Amino acid sequence: MKLDTDTLQRPISSRIRFWVIAALMIAIYYWAIQGMQFEGLQKTAGSVSKSILTGFLHPDWSFVYIPEGEDLLRGLLDTLVISILGTVVAAVTCIPFAFWASSNMSRQWAVSGSGKVVLSIIRVFPEIIVAILFIKAVGPGSFAGVLALGIHSIGMLAKLYAETIENIDPGPEEALLACGANRLQVLRYAVLPQVIPQFLSYSIYRFEINIRSATTLGLVGAGGIGTPLIFALQVRNWNRVGIILLGIILLIILTDLVSGWLRKRII
Amino acid sequence: MRSSLSQTSAHQPSSNAPLIDRYKRLATWLLFIFVLIACSIRTEVTPYQLVVGLPQMGSLLQEMFPPDWSYLPTIWGPMLETIQIAIMGTTIGGLLAIPVALLCAYNLTPNRWISIPMRMILNLVRTIPDLLFAAVFVAIFGIGPFAGMLALVFFSFGIIAKLTFEAIEAIDPGPLEAMTAVGANRIQLIIFGVMPQALPYFVSYFLYTFEVNVRAASVLGLVGAGGIGLLLDRALGLFRYDRASIIILLTLAIVLMIDYGSAVIRRKLL
């Protein structure tokens, strides 16, 4: 009998919790559905979807290469170039940030703490907003895209770098210090050899993310394949949208393969 | 700096390494520098421009302060719409991801003719960034939050399904074998064998995707897919940088709050 009450007591409190959470979830979803406007979109969606499907099935192959002016290959090349440059800018500029934010490189706790806060502030800015700000500052084009990717990537790369630095083996550093090496020598012969492969691997990983971002940067005017895509979408040229999306997918799959191979060779 | 490093390393014991390795390393660096130069010629991005461009950025930031606090009541509604878009997109995407994740996992779907094509579809979906989805759906369904929600459905579907099927493959096979031995069918296997082990991971990935989606939803409006981004686009177009900065600040505050809340829940789950 006692056993029964014991087993009954617990389910009741957990059942109350379950229902409270369930009611909360229902309220949240009821509120969220209010925000969607479902009416007024079925009218044209069917025919538009059909024309999109035919457009995707018959891509505009003539857009792949046009001797003069904007074509698919040049757009993709620009996208690739923007993401390479953005990644390199970030991979180099984030090194001081990483040493700033790693707790074993500075004696005061406040130094690395402030570095971590700065990095997380950089990280929460979406790159597309950074891109828009740079477009306002330096004008539209690839340059704004490179800067946007470079600045935004610092946030994540420096965090990963800092974690790498925090995880290094302290043995070589202590040995060098015991032999009377100065700080720069410790950095060069004890820290860098341990972290460089991991740094490179993270940079290549970030490059994979950046190439996805770079395809969208053009939507706001920061260069690359996004610009012809948004033009094609605005004039409802679905054949061209189809070939551009196809090109983007191929580019991303190819760069993923290459960077995966590179990362495997480095580590 | 790089060349000086390689010079000093030539005097180190490592110079005993085969000559061919050193040439290989040198060739890699040369190729890398050549690619960089080619890239900067292609985009006309030079260090000089970098130095000239950054002060312009500074003056822009100066214009953004002080933020226009009186604009706050106007942007509150679109901010809530952004969260609604993220909730709906993540939920529908997550629900769609469950059956696909079950079909992708090798330990539940031994038939490679089903699981491998499913994985290829997932990889394909994940190659397309959320903003591209949004731009396409805005063209199909018109400007508004519905297009944004659909974009996030596809985006979260790709992420959640991938992470979940990897979690399912990593579960302990013991309970599954025991249930198969006593004659459980496939549905019973999933409900009593897989669910208890994989559900915490699924919910954790779901919340993580929700965090990502709130960030994504805040910029979807730039291509017309509803939410706060629409107002940001307008403020920037009218050169009202004080308004733009208040929008960005509010978005950051909301994103950080949601990140914190979901991190707390996730830590409790796992």
Tab-separated table of N, CA and C in Angstrom, chain A residues 28-29 31-38 40-41 44-45 48-49 52 56 74-75 77-78 80-82 84-85 88-89 92 95 120-121 123-126 128-130 132-134 136-138 142-143 146-147 151 188-189 192 196 211-213 215-216 219-220 226 229-230 233 236 238 241 245 248-249 252-253 256 265, chain B residues 1-2 5 8-9 12 24 32 35-36 38-40 42-46 49-50 53-54 56-57 60-61 64 80-81 83-88 91 123-124 126-132 135-136 138-141 143-146 149 206 215 218-219 222-223 232-233 236-239 241 244 248 251-252 255-256 259:
chain	number	residue	atom	x	y	z
A	28	ILE	N	2.353	28.984	-27.166
A	28	ILE	CA	3.399	29.520	-28.041
A	28	ILE	C	3.047	29.262	-29.498
A	29	TYR	N	2.592	28.017	-29.800
A	29	TYR	CA	2.301	27.710	-31.199
A	29	TYR	C	1.070	28.441	-31.700
A	31	TRP	N	0.203	31.362	-30.766
A	31	TRP	CA	0.667	32.718	-31.034
A	31	TRP	C	1.471	32.754	-32.336
A	32	ALA	N	2.314	31.732	-32.532
A	32	ALA	CA	3.198	31.745	-33.704
A	32	ALA	C	2.413	31.621	-34.996
A	33	ILE	N	1.324	30.813	-34.954
A	33	ILE	CA	0.549	30.620	-36.184
A	33	ILE	C	-0.164	31.912	-36.570
A	34	GLN	N	-0.502	32.739	-35.532
A	34	GLN	CA	-1.151	34.022	-35.836
A	34	GLN	C	-0.307	34.865	-36.789
A	35	GLY	N	1.015	34.726	-36.683
A	35	GLY	CA	1.896	35.584	-37.464
A	35	GLY	C	1.946	35.236	-38.935
A	36	MET	N	1.531	34.017	-39.283
A	36	MET	CA	1.600	33.611	-40.691
A	36	MET	C	0.328	34.041	-41.414
A	37	GLN	N	0.489	34.643	-42.562
A	37	GLN	CA	-0.695	34.990	-43.357
A	37	GLN	C	-0.838	33.977	-44.477
A	38	PHE	N	-1.763	33.020	-44.243
A	38	PHE	CA	-1.902	31.955	-45.232
A	38	PHE	C	-2.803	32.369	-46.390
A	40	GLY	N	-4.423	34.434	-49.463
A	40	GLY	CA	-3.926	35.293	-50.521
A	40	GLY	C	-2.641	34.813	-51.145
A	41	LEU	N	-2.261	33.553	-50.940
A	41	LEU	CA	-1.064	33.097	-51.622
A	41	LEU	C	-1.298	31.862	-52.473
A	44	THR	N	-1.862	32.351	-57.125
A	44	THR	CA	-0.881	32.269	-58.202
A	44	THR	C	0.156	31.192	-57.952
A	45	ALA	N	0.230	30.697	-56.702
A	45	ALA	CA	1.343	29.816	-56.349
A	45	ALA	C	1.413	28.589	-57.243
A	48	VAL	N	2.728	29.473	-60.761
A	48	VAL	CA	4.128	29.908	-60.655
A	48	VAL	C	5.025	28.710	-60.371
A	49	SER	N	4.552	27.829	-59.457
A	49	SER	CA	5.363	26.656	-59.144
A	49	SER	C	5.580	25.813	-60.393
A	52	ILE	N	8.104	27.398	-62.523
A	52	ILE	CA	9.431	27.243	-61.918
A	52	ILE	C	9.980	25.852	-62.193
A	56	PHE	N	13.336	24.935	-64.008
A	56	PHE	CA	14.443	24.178	-63.438
A	56	PHE	C	14.791	22.978	-64.302
A	74	ARG	N	31.631	33.488	-64.475
A	74	ARG	CA	32.275	34.622	-63.817
A	74	ARG	C	31.667	34.886	-62.450
A	75	GLY	N	30.325	34.752	-62.367
A	75	GLY	CA	29.675	34.943	-61.070
A	75	GLY	C	30.179	33.954	-60.044
A	77	LEU	N	33.013	32.318	-60.149
A	77	LEU	CA	34.424	32.614	-59.867
A	77	LEU	C	34.522	33.738	-58.844
A	78	ASP	N	33.702	34.788	-59.046
A	78	ASP	CA	33.708	35.900	-58.094
A	78	ASP	C	33.348	35.416	-56.695
A	80	LEU	N	33.686	32.422	-55.440
A	80	LEU	CA	34.794	31.639	-54.906
A	80	LEU	C	35.901	32.554	-54.406
A	81	VAL	N	36.219	33.565	-55.234
A	81	VAL	CA	37.310	34.482	-54.901
A	81	VAL	C	36.971	35.265	-53.636
A	82	ILE	N	35.721	35.723	-53.531
A	82	ILE	CA	35.306	36.481	-52.344
A	82	ILE	C	35.461	35.624	-51.099
A	84	ILE	N	37.431	32.981	-50.674
A	84	ILE	CA	38.845	32.709	-50.378
A	84	ILE	C	39.466	33.914	-49.674
A	85	LEU	N	39.267	35.097	-50.265
A	85	LEU	CA	39.882	36.298	-49.688
A	85	LEU	C	39.324	36.574	-48.292
A	88	VAL	N	40.899	34.228	-45.843
A	88	VAL	CA	42.304	34.527	-45.555
A	88	VAL	C	42.402	35.761	-44.656
A	89	VAL	N	41.613	36.793	-44.975
A	89	VAL	CA	41.612	38.001	-44.141
A	89	VAL	C	41.279	37.626	-42.695
A	92	VAL	N	44.007	35.432	-40.806
A	92	VAL	CA	45.189	36.163	-40.345
A	92	VAL	C	44.815	37.140	-39.234
A	95	ILE	N	44.207	35.889	-35.462
A	95	ILE	CA	45.248	35.316	-34.601
A	95	ILE	C	45.468	36.171	-33.342
A	120	SER	N	32.153	37.239	-29.052
A	120	SER	CA	30.755	36.824	-29.181
A	120	SER	C	29.912	37.972	-29.717
A	121	ILE	N	30.324	39.235	-29.451
A	121	ILE	CA	29.589	40.354	-30.052
A	121	ILE	C	29.784	40.332	-31.569
A	123	ARG	N	30.340	37.744	-33.336
A	123	ARG	CA	29.656	36.568	-33.884
A	123	ARG	C	28.166	36.776	-34.090
A	124	VAL	N	27.512	37.572	-33.214
A	124	VAL	CA	26.056	37.655	-33.329
A	124	VAL	C	25.619	38.537	-34.498
A	125	PHE	N	26.496	39.356	-35.057
A	125	PHE	CA	26.126	40.143	-36.243
A	125	PHE	C	26.047	39.211	-37.446
A	126	PRO	N	24.883	39.047	-38.066
A	126	PRO	CA	24.839	38.221	-39.272
A	126	PRO	C	25.688	38.853	-40.368
A	128	ILE	N	25.282	39.126	-43.425
A	128	ILE	CA	24.587	39.896	-44.449
A	128	ILE	C	24.392	41.341	-43.973
A	129	ILE	N	24.218	41.526	-42.657
A	129	ILE	CA	24.097	42.891	-42.124
A	129	ILE	C	25.451	43.586	-42.170
A	130	VAL	N	26.501	42.850	-41.836
A	130	VAL	CA	27.848	43.415	-41.965
A	130	VAL	C	28.080	43.828	-43.420
A	132	ILE	N	25.866	44.750	-45.651
A	132	ILE	CA	25.117	45.966	-45.979
A	132	ILE	C	25.825	47.195	-45.434
A	133	LEU	N	26.328	47.081	-44.210
A	133	LEU	CA	27.049	48.220	-43.629
A	133	LEU	C	28.275	48.555	-44.470
A	134	PHE	N	28.999	47.531	-44.926
A	134	PHE	CA	30.186	47.792	-45.732
A	134	PHE	C	29.811	48.341	-47.105
A	136	LYS	N	27.352	50.316	-47.625
A	136	LYS	CA	27.120	51.739	-47.379
A	136	LYS	C	28.448	52.480	-47.237
A	137	ALA	N	29.452	51.802	-46.669
A	137	ALA	CA	30.712	52.485	-46.398
A	137	ALA	C	31.606	52.544	-47.634
A	138	VAL	N	31.792	51.422	-48.333
A	138	VAL	CA	32.774	51.386	-49.421
A	138	VAL	C	32.128	51.188	-50.784
A	142	SER	N	32.458	43.418	-54.871
A	142	SER	CA	33.114	42.302	-54.198
A	142	SER	C	33.850	42.741	-52.942
A	143	PHE	N	34.376	43.975	-52.965
A	143	PHE	CA	35.171	44.440	-51.834
A	143	PHE	C	34.360	44.395	-50.546
A	146	VAL	N	34.041	40.810	-49.392
A	146	VAL	CA	35.255	40.288	-48.745
A	146	VAL	C	35.354	40.793	-47.314
A	147	LEU	N	35.127	42.104	-47.140
A	147	LEU	CA	35.220	42.673	-45.792
A	147	LEU	C	34.179	42.051	-44.871
A	151	ILE	N	35.273	40.106	-41.551
A	151	ILE	CA	34.949	40.567	-40.204
A	151	ILE	C	34.097	39.531	-39.473
A	188	ARG	N	57.060	30.947	-30.849
A	188	ARG	CA	57.487	30.411	-32.140
A	188	ARG	C	57.748	28.903	-32.074
A	189	TYR	N	58.407	28.432	-30.989
A	189	TYR	CA	58.857	27.040	-30.979
A	189	TYR	C	58.000	26.119	-30.125
A	192	LEU	N	53.187	27.764	-31.591
A	192	LEU	CA	52.782	27.705	-33.004
A	192	LEU	C	52.838	26.297	-33.603
A	196	ILE	N	49.266	25.290	-35.414
A	196	ILE	CA	49.099	25.649	-36.833
A	196	ILE	C	48.226	24.654	-37.604
A	211	ILE	N	31.716	30.049	-48.319
A	211	ILE	CA	31.299	29.983	-49.715
A	211	ILE	C	29.778	29.925	-49.797
A	212	ARG	N	29.141	29.329	-48.792
A	212	ARG	CA	27.671	29.357	-48.764
A	212	ARG	C	27.180	30.787	-48.542
A	213	SER	N	27.829	31.487	-47.614
A	213	SER	CA	27.420	32.872	-47.371
A	213	SER	C	27.673	33.726	-48.595
A	215	THR	N	27.463	33.089	-51.634
A	215	THR	CA	26.449	33.003	-52.680
A	215	THR	C	25.270	33.911	-52.378
A	216	THR	N	25.046	34.211	-51.082
A	216	THR	CA	23.901	35.050	-50.743
A	216	THR	C	24.265	36.526	-50.660
A	219	LEU	N	22.836	39.006	-53.087
A	219	LEU	CA	21.422	39.378	-53.016
A	219	LEU	C	21.264	40.806	-52.512
A	220	VAL	N	22.204	41.271	-51.679
A	220	VAL	CA	22.127	42.652	-51.213
A	220	VAL	C	23.124	43.548	-51.933
A	226	GLY	N	25.114	35.969	-56.409
A	226	GLY	CA	23.800	36.375	-55.908
A	226	GLY	C	23.186	37.505	-56.712
A	229	LEU	N	21.426	36.295	-59.734
A	229	LEU	CA	20.288	35.487	-59.271
A	229	LEU	C	19.114	36.380	-58.896
A	230	ILE	N	19.390	37.463	-58.165
A	230	ILE	CA	18.277	38.313	-57.727
A	230	ILE	C	17.665	39.027	-58.928
A	233	LEU	N	15.460	36.501	-60.587
A	233	LEU	CA	14.247	36.273	-59.813
A	233	LEU	C	13.267	37.421	-59.997
A	236	ARG	N	11.435	37.117	-63.147
A	236	ARG	CA	10.779	35.805	-63.264
A	236	ARG	C	11.361	34.972	-64.406
A	238	TRP	N	12.805	31.980	-64.943
A	238	TRP	CA	13.041	30.764	-64.166
A	238	TRP	C	14.113	29.886	-64.776
A	241	VAL	N	17.202	31.237	-63.369
A	241	VAL	CA	17.288	30.896	-61.941
A	241	VAL	C	17.722	29.446	-61.792
A	245	LEU	N	21.045	28.252	-59.777
A	245	LEU	CA	20.996	27.389	-58.593
A	245	LEU	C	21.805	26.121	-58.811
A	248	ILE	N	25.383	26.963	-58.354
A	248	ILE	CA	25.728	27.147	-56.940
A	248	ILE	C	25.896	25.791	-56.255
A	249	ILE	N	24.928	24.878	-56.520
A	249	ILE	CA	24.996	23.563	-55.875
A	249	ILE	C	26.280	22.843	-56.284
A	252	ILE	N	29.340	24.400	-54.571
A	252	ILE	CA	29.449	24.077	-53.143
A	252	ILE	C	29.872	22.631	-52.946
A	253	ILE	N	29.297	21.719	-53.759
A	253	ILE	CA	29.694	20.316	-53.624
A	253	ILE	C	31.172	20.153	-53.946
A	256	ASP	N	33.348	21.605	-51.178
A	256	ASP	CA	33.293	20.730	-50.004
A	256	ASP	C	34.225	19.544	-50.184
A	265	ARG	N	44.332	15.859	-45.233
A	265	ARG	CA	45.775	15.802	-45.420
A	265	ARG	C	46.517	16.562	-44.333
B	1	MET	N	56.552	37.742	-43.608
B	1	MET	CA	56.661	36.994	-42.374
B	1	MET	C	56.808	35.500	-42.666
B	2	ARG	N	56.038	35.048	-43.625
B	2	ARG	CA	56.069	33.626	-43.968
B	2	ARG	C	57.455	33.208	-44.437
B	5	LEU	N	59.937	32.835	-41.778
B	5	LEU	CA	59.734	31.615	-41.010
B	5	LEU	C	60.398	30.432	-41.684
B	8	THR	N	64.205	30.590	-41.265
B	8	THR	CA	64.724	30.184	-39.972
B	8	THR	C	64.601	28.679	-39.812
B	9	SER	N	63.533	28.111	-40.325
B	9	SER	CA	63.365	26.685	-40.136
B	9	SER	C	64.421	25.903	-40.916
B	12	GLN	N	67.115	24.836	-38.645
B	12	GLN	CA	66.746	23.952	-37.553
B	12	GLN	C	67.070	22.512	-37.922
B	24	LYS	N	58.365	20.788	-51.797
B	24	LYS	CA	56.909	20.652	-51.817
B	24	LYS	C	56.267	21.774	-51.013
B	32	PHE	N	49.846	29.143	-53.035
B	32	PHE	CA	48.889	29.843	-52.191
B	32	PHE	C	48.969	31.354	-52.423
B	35	VAL	N	47.569	32.266	-55.785
B	35	VAL	CA	46.097	32.266	-55.779
B	35	VAL	C	45.577	33.538	-55.119
B	36	LEU	N	46.223	33.924	-54.007
B	36	LEU	CA	45.779	35.132	-53.310
B	36	LEU	C	45.906	36.354	-54.208
B	38	ALA	N	46.039	36.441	-57.462
B	38	ALA	CA	45.054	36.346	-58.545
B	38	ALA	C	43.676	36.775	-58.044
B	39	CYS	N	43.337	36.350	-56.825
B	39	CYS	CA	42.036	36.698	-56.258
B	39	CYS	C	41.921	38.207	-56.067
B	40	SER	N	42.998	38.805	-55.535
B	40	SER	CA	42.869	40.235	-55.243
B	40	SER	C	42.858	41.038	-56.532
B	42	ARG	N	41.394	39.896	-59.266
B	42	ARG	CA	40.053	39.638	-59.801
B	42	ARG	C	39.013	40.561	-59.139
B	43	THR	N	39.093	40.716	-57.813
B	43	THR	CA	38.072	41.509	-57.126
B	43	THR	C	38.531	42.937	-56.862
B	44	GLU	N	39.750	43.266	-57.294
B	44	GLU	CA	40.324	44.589	-57.036
B	44	GLU	C	40.323	44.905	-55.545
B	45	VAL	N	40.585	43.877	-54.746
B	45	VAL	CA	40.723	44.077	-53.311
B	45	VAL	C	42.206	44.095	-52.990
B	46	THR	N	42.715	45.240	-52.557
B	46	THR	CA	44.124	45.342	-52.222
B	46	THR	C	44.250	45.807	-50.780
B	49	GLN	N	43.318	49.394	-50.341
B	49	GLN	CA	41.886	49.692	-50.231
B	49	GLN	C	41.356	49.373	-48.841
B	50	LEU	N	41.916	48.297	-48.290
B	50	LEU	CA	41.494	47.895	-46.951
B	50	LEU	C	41.764	49.025	-45.961
B	53	GLY	N	39.422	51.951	-46.755
B	53	GLY	CA	37.999	51.686	-46.544
B	53	GLY	C	37.592	51.697	-45.084
B	54	LEU	N	38.502	51.304	-44.194
B	54	LEU	CA	38.109	51.164	-42.794
B	54	LEU	C	37.700	52.485	-42.132
B	56	GLN	N	36.131	54.890	-43.495
B	56	GLN	CA	34.754	55.151	-43.935
B	56	GLN	C	33.769	54.376	-43.078
B	57	MET	N	34.169	53.159	-42.724
B	57	MET	CA	33.338	52.342	-41.843
B	57	MET	C	33.173	53.043	-40.494
B	60	LEU	N	30.648	55.734	-40.657
B	60	LEU	CA	29.302	55.171	-40.705
B	60	LEU	C	28.836	54.799	-39.301
B	61	LEU	N	29.736	54.184	-38.546
B	61	LEU	CA	29.375	53.792	-37.184
B	61	LEU	C	29.053	55.021	-36.340
B	64	MET	N	25.593	56.048	-36.741
B	64	MET	CA	24.598	55.155	-36.157
B	64	MET	C	24.316	55.495	-34.703
B	80	LEU	N	8.535	40.509	-33.195
B	80	LEU	CA	7.780	39.331	-32.767
B	80	LEU	C	7.480	38.445	-33.969
B	81	GLU	N	7.187	39.080	-35.117
B	81	GLU	CA	6.927	38.293	-36.328
B	81	GLU	C	8.152	37.458	-36.689
B	83	ILE	N	10.281	36.171	-34.640
B	83	ILE	CA	10.329	34.993	-33.770
B	83	ILE	C	9.276	33.979	-34.201
B	84	GLN	N	8.091	34.487	-34.596
B	84	GLN	CA	7.045	33.563	-35.064
B	84	GLN	C	7.529	32.780	-36.280
B	85	ILE	N	8.163	33.486	-37.215
B	85	ILE	CA	8.676	32.803	-38.404
B	85	ILE	C	9.655	31.712	-37.995
B	86	ALA	N	10.553	32.041	-37.061
B	86	ALA	CA	11.564	31.069	-36.644
B	86	ALA	C	10.907	29.862	-35.973
B	87	ILE	N	9.891	30.119	-35.114
B	87	ILE	CA	9.234	28.995	-34.420
B	87	ILE	C	8.566	28.077	-35.427
B	88	MET	N	7.764	28.668	-36.324
B	88	MET	CA	7.027	27.837	-37.276
B	88	MET	C	7.975	27.098	-38.208
B	91	THR	N	9.711	24.252	-36.366
B	91	THR	CA	8.823	23.153	-35.992
B	91	THR	C	8.474	22.293	-37.200
B	123	ASN	N	21.944	16.111	-48.414
B	123	ASN	CA	23.131	16.893	-48.742
B	123	ASN	C	22.783	18.001	-49.726
B	124	LEU	N	21.918	17.678	-50.666
B	124	LEU	CA	21.521	18.664	-51.670
B	124	LEU	C	20.790	19.826	-51.006
B	126	ARG	N	21.057	20.811	-47.995
B	126	ARG	CA	21.932	21.589	-47.125
B	126	ARG	C	22.912	22.469	-47.889
B	127	THR	N	23.089	22.211	-49.187
B	127	THR	CA	24.011	23.080	-49.925
B	127	THR	C	23.417	24.459	-50.149
B	128	ILE	N	22.080	24.573	-50.152
B	128	ILE	CA	21.473	25.850	-50.508
B	128	ILE	C	21.282	26.694	-49.247
B	129	PRO	N	21.867	27.886	-49.200
B	129	PRO	CA	21.725	28.737	-48.010
B	129	PRO	C	20.294	29.226	-47.837
B	130	ASP	N	19.943	29.568	-46.584
B	130	ASP	CA	18.567	29.954	-46.270
B	130	ASP	C	18.101	31.177	-47.052
B	131	LEU	N	19.022	32.129	-47.259
B	131	LEU	CA	18.601	33.346	-47.959
B	131	LEU	C	18.238	33.051	-49.418
B	132	LEU	N	18.933	32.073	-50.021
B	132	LEU	CA	18.584	31.711	-51.405
B	132	LEU	C	17.197	31.092	-51.447
B	135	ALA	N	14.768	33.904	-51.150
B	135	ALA	CA	14.621	34.688	-52.367
B	135	ALA	C	13.732	33.962	-53.378
B	136	VAL	N	13.920	32.635	-53.488
B	136	VAL	CA	13.099	31.863	-54.430
B	136	VAL	C	11.644	31.838	-53.965
B	138	VAL	N	10.055	33.915	-52.036
B	138	VAL	CA	9.415	35.227	-52.168
B	138	VAL	C	8.909	35.395	-53.596
B	139	ALA	N	9.686	34.924	-54.560
B	139	ALA	CA	9.254	35.019	-55.947
B	139	ALA	C	8.016	34.164	-56.193
B	140	ILE	N	7.908	33.029	-55.494
B	140	ILE	CA	6.760	32.140	-55.725
B	140	ILE	C	5.536	32.636	-54.969
B	141	PHE	N	5.662	32.845	-53.652
B	141	PHE	CA	4.501	33.093	-52.796
B	141	PHE	C	4.283	34.562	-52.487
B	143	ILE	N	5.750	38.577	-51.297
B	143	ILE	CA	6.442	39.117	-50.131
B	143	ILE	C	5.630	38.845	-48.879
B	144	GLY	N	6.286	38.414	-47.811
B	144	GLY	CA	5.580	38.173	-46.553
B	144	GLY	C	6.221	37.080	-45.749
B	145	PRO	N	5.724	36.886	-44.519
B	145	PRO	CA	6.365	35.924	-43.622
B	145	PRO	C	6.236	34.477	-44.076
B	146	PHE	N	5.225	34.170	-44.908
B	146	PHE	CA	5.050	32.775	-45.314
B	146	PHE	C	6.265	32.274	-46.091
B	149	MET	N	8.998	31.614	-43.713
B	149	MET	CA	8.791	30.392	-42.968
B	149	MET	C	9.176	29.175	-43.805
B	206	PHE	N	16.993	20.456	-32.197
B	206	PHE	CA	15.859	21.300	-32.556
B	206	PHE	C	16.048	22.708	-31.988
B	215	ARG	N	18.372	33.980	-35.836
B	215	ARG	CA	19.335	34.856	-36.512
B	215	ARG	C	19.000	34.977	-37.986
B	218	SER	N	15.973	37.102	-38.826
B	218	SER	CA	16.125	38.545	-38.677
B	218	SER	C	16.694	39.187	-39.937
B	219	VAL	N	17.298	38.392	-40.823
B	219	VAL	CA	17.805	38.979	-42.064
B	219	VAL	C	16.989	38.572	-43.274
B	222	LEU	N	15.410	41.140	-45.698
B	222	LEU	CA	16.200	41.873	-46.688
B	222	LEU	C	15.846	41.450	-48.104
B	223	VAL	N	15.399	40.202	-48.279
B	223	VAL	CA	14.957	39.771	-49.601
B	223	VAL	C	13.433	39.745	-49.672
B	232	LEU	N	14.756	46.990	-41.500
B	232	LEU	CA	16.181	47.328	-41.567
B	232	LEU	C	16.536	47.791	-42.973
B	233	ASP	N	16.038	47.043	-43.951
B	233	ASP	CA	16.283	47.393	-45.349
B	233	ASP	C	15.764	48.806	-45.636
B	236	LEU	N	17.884	51.518	-43.911
B	236	LEU	CA	19.162	51.720	-44.582
B	236	LEU	C	18.966	52.430	-45.914
B	237	GLY	N	17.862	52.084	-46.599
B	237	GLY	CA	17.586	52.733	-47.870
B	237	GLY	C	17.336	54.225	-47.722
B	238	LEU	N	16.738	54.631	-46.580
B	238	LEU	CA	16.457	56.049	-46.334
B	238	LEU	C	17.617	56.732	-45.613
B	239	PHE	N	18.749	56.008	-45.467
B	239	PHE	CA	19.937	56.541	-44.777
B	239	PHE	C	19.619	56.925	-43.331
B	241	TYR	N	20.465	55.843	-40.334
B	241	TYR	CA	21.344	54.907	-39.640
B	241	TYR	C	21.017	54.825	-38.156
B	244	ALA	N	18.479	52.207	-38.076
B	244	ALA	CA	19.105	50.912	-38.357
B	244	ALA	C	19.806	50.383	-37.117
B	248	ILE	N	19.213	46.873	-35.140
B	248	ILE	CA	20.280	45.891	-34.936
B	248	ILE	C	20.448	45.591	-33.445
B	251	THR	N	17.612	43.376	-32.232
B	251	THR	CA	17.799	42.018	-32.733
B	251	THR	C	18.867	41.295	-31.920
B	252	LEU	N	19.982	41.988	-31.674
B	252	LEU	CA	21.052	41.359	-30.901
B	252	LEU	C	20.560	40.966	-29.523
B	255	VAL	N	18.279	37.949	-29.816
B	255	VAL	CA	19.051	36.755	-30.175
B	255	VAL	C	19.823	36.238	-28.966
B	256	LEU	N	20.445	37.160	-28.237
B	256	LEU	CA	21.222	36.722	-27.075
B	256	LEU	C	20.323	36.095	-26.022
B	259	ASP	N	19.300	32.663	-27.244
B	259	ASP	CA	20.467	31.781	-27.140
B	259	ASP	C	20.648	31.306	-25.708
